[in-house]
Coordinates of C-alpha atoms in Angstrom, one line a residue:
X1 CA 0.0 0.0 0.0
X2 CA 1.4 3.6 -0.8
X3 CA 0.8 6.5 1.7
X4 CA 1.5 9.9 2.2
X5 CA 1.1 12.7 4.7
X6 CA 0.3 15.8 3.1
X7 CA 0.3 18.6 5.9
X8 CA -0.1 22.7 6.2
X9 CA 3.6 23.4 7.8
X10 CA 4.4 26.2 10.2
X11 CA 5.3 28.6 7.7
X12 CA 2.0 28.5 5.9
X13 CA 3.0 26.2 3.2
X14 CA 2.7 22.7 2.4
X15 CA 4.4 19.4 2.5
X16 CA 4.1 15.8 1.7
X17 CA 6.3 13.3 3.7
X18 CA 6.4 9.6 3.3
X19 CA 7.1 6.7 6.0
X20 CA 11.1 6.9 4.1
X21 CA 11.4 10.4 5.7
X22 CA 11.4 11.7 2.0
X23 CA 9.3 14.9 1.5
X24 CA 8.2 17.5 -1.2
X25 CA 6.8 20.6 -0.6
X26 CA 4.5 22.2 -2.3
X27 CA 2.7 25.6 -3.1
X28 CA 0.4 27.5 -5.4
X29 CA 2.3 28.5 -8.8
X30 CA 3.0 31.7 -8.0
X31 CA 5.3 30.4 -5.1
X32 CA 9.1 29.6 -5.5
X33 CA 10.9 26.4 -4.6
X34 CA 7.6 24.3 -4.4
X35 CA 5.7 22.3 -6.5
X36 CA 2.5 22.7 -7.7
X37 CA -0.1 19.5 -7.1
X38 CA -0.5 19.4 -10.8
X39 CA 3.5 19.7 -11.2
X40 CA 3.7 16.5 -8.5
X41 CA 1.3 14.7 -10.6
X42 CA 3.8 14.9 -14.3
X43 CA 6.6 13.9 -11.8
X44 CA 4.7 10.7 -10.7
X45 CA 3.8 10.2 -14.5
X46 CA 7.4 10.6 -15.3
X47 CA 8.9 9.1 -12.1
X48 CA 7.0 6.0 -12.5
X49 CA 8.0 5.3 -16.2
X50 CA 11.4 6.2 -16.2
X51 CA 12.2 4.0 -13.3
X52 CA 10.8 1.4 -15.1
X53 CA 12.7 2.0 -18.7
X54 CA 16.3 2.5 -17.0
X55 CA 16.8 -0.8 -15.4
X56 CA 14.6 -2.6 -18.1
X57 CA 16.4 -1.2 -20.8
X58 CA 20.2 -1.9 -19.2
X59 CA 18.7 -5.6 -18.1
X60 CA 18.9 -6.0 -21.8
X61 CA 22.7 -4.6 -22.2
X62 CA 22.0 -1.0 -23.6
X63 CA 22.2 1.4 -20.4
X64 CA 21.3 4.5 -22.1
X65 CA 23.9 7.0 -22.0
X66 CA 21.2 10.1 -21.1
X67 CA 17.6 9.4 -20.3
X68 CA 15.5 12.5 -19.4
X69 CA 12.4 13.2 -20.1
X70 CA 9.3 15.8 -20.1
X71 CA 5.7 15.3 -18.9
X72 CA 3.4 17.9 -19.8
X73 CA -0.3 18.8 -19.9
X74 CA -2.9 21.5 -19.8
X75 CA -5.9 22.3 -17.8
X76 CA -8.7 22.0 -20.5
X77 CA -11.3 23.0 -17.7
X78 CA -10.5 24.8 -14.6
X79 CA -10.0 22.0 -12.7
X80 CA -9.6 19.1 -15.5
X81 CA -6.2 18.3 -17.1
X82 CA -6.6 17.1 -21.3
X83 CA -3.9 14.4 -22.2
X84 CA -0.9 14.0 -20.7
X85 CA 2.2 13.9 -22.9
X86 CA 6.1 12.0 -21.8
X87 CA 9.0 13.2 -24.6
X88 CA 11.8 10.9 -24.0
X89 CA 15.0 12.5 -24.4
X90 CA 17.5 9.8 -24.6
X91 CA 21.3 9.6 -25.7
X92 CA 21.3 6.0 -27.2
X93 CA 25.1 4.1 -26.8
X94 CA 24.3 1.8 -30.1
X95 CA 21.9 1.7 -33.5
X96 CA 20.7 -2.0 -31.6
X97 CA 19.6 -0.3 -28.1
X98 CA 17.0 2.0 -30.1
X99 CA 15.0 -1.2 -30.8
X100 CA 15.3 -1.8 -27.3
X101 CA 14.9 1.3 -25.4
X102 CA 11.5 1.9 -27.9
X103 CA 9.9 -1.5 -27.2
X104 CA 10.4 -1.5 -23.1
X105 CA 9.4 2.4 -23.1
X106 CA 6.0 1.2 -25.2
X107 CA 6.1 -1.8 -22.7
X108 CA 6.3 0.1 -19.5
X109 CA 3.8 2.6 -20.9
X110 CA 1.2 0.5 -22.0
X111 CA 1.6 -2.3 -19.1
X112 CA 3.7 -1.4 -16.4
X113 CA 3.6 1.9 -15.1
X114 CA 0.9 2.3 -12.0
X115 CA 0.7 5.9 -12.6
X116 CA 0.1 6.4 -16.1
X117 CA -2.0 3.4 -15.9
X118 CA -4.1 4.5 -13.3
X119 CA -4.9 7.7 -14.7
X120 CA -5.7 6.2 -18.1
X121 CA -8.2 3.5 -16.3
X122 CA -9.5 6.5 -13.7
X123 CA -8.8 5.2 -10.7
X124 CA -12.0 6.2 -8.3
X125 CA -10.4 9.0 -5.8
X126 CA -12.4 8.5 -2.2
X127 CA -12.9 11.0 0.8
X128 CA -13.6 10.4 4.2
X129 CA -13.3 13.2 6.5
X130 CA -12.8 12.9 10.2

């Protein structure tokens, strides 16, 4: 099971903190050094498929010399995002690790990433309040 604490800090801005001791924080756009809840969801797009791809894809003998990528979308309602879009941007170290790199991204994509799959299904979001 994942989990998260999301929590109004001291200073009147936000965080999220896991059970790692890892933690984000997080703001309104207008804000520096923060991330927007939007933002945090691309990064969990992206986060999610590219630690998938790099191991997959150097399992397979072609570590990828760069592998970056972007995750973009925008709000087609005020509070509804349209598609969202991942450009790989990828240094290949052979002509043979394209094949590769190409059928585990499409792989992980279509199959393997929890994120990006869960958006595309739409997972049901539940509240309880306390």
């Amino acid at each position: 099971m994942a989990n998260v604490r999301v929590e109004r800090t001291e200073d009147g801005g936000f965080r999220a903190t896991n059970a790692r001791g890892a933690e984000v924080r997080m703001g309104g756009g207008d804000e520096d050094g923060v991330f927007t809840p939007v933002e945090l969801l691309l990064a969990a797009v992206g986060g999610c498929n590219i630690v998938t791809v790099e191991p997959l894809t150097a399992q397979r003998g072609h570590r990828l010399v760069r592998l970056a990528m972007t995750v973009e979308s925008e709000k087609v309602q005020p509070n509804l995002l349209g598609p969202v879009t991942i450009t790989y941007d990828v240094e290949l170290p052979s002509e043979e690790a394209d094949a590769v790199y190409r059928a585990v991204a499409e792989r992980v994509h279509e199959k393997y990433c929890t994120v990006s799959r869960s958006l595309q299904e739409g997972t049901e979001v539940r509240l309880e309040l306390s």
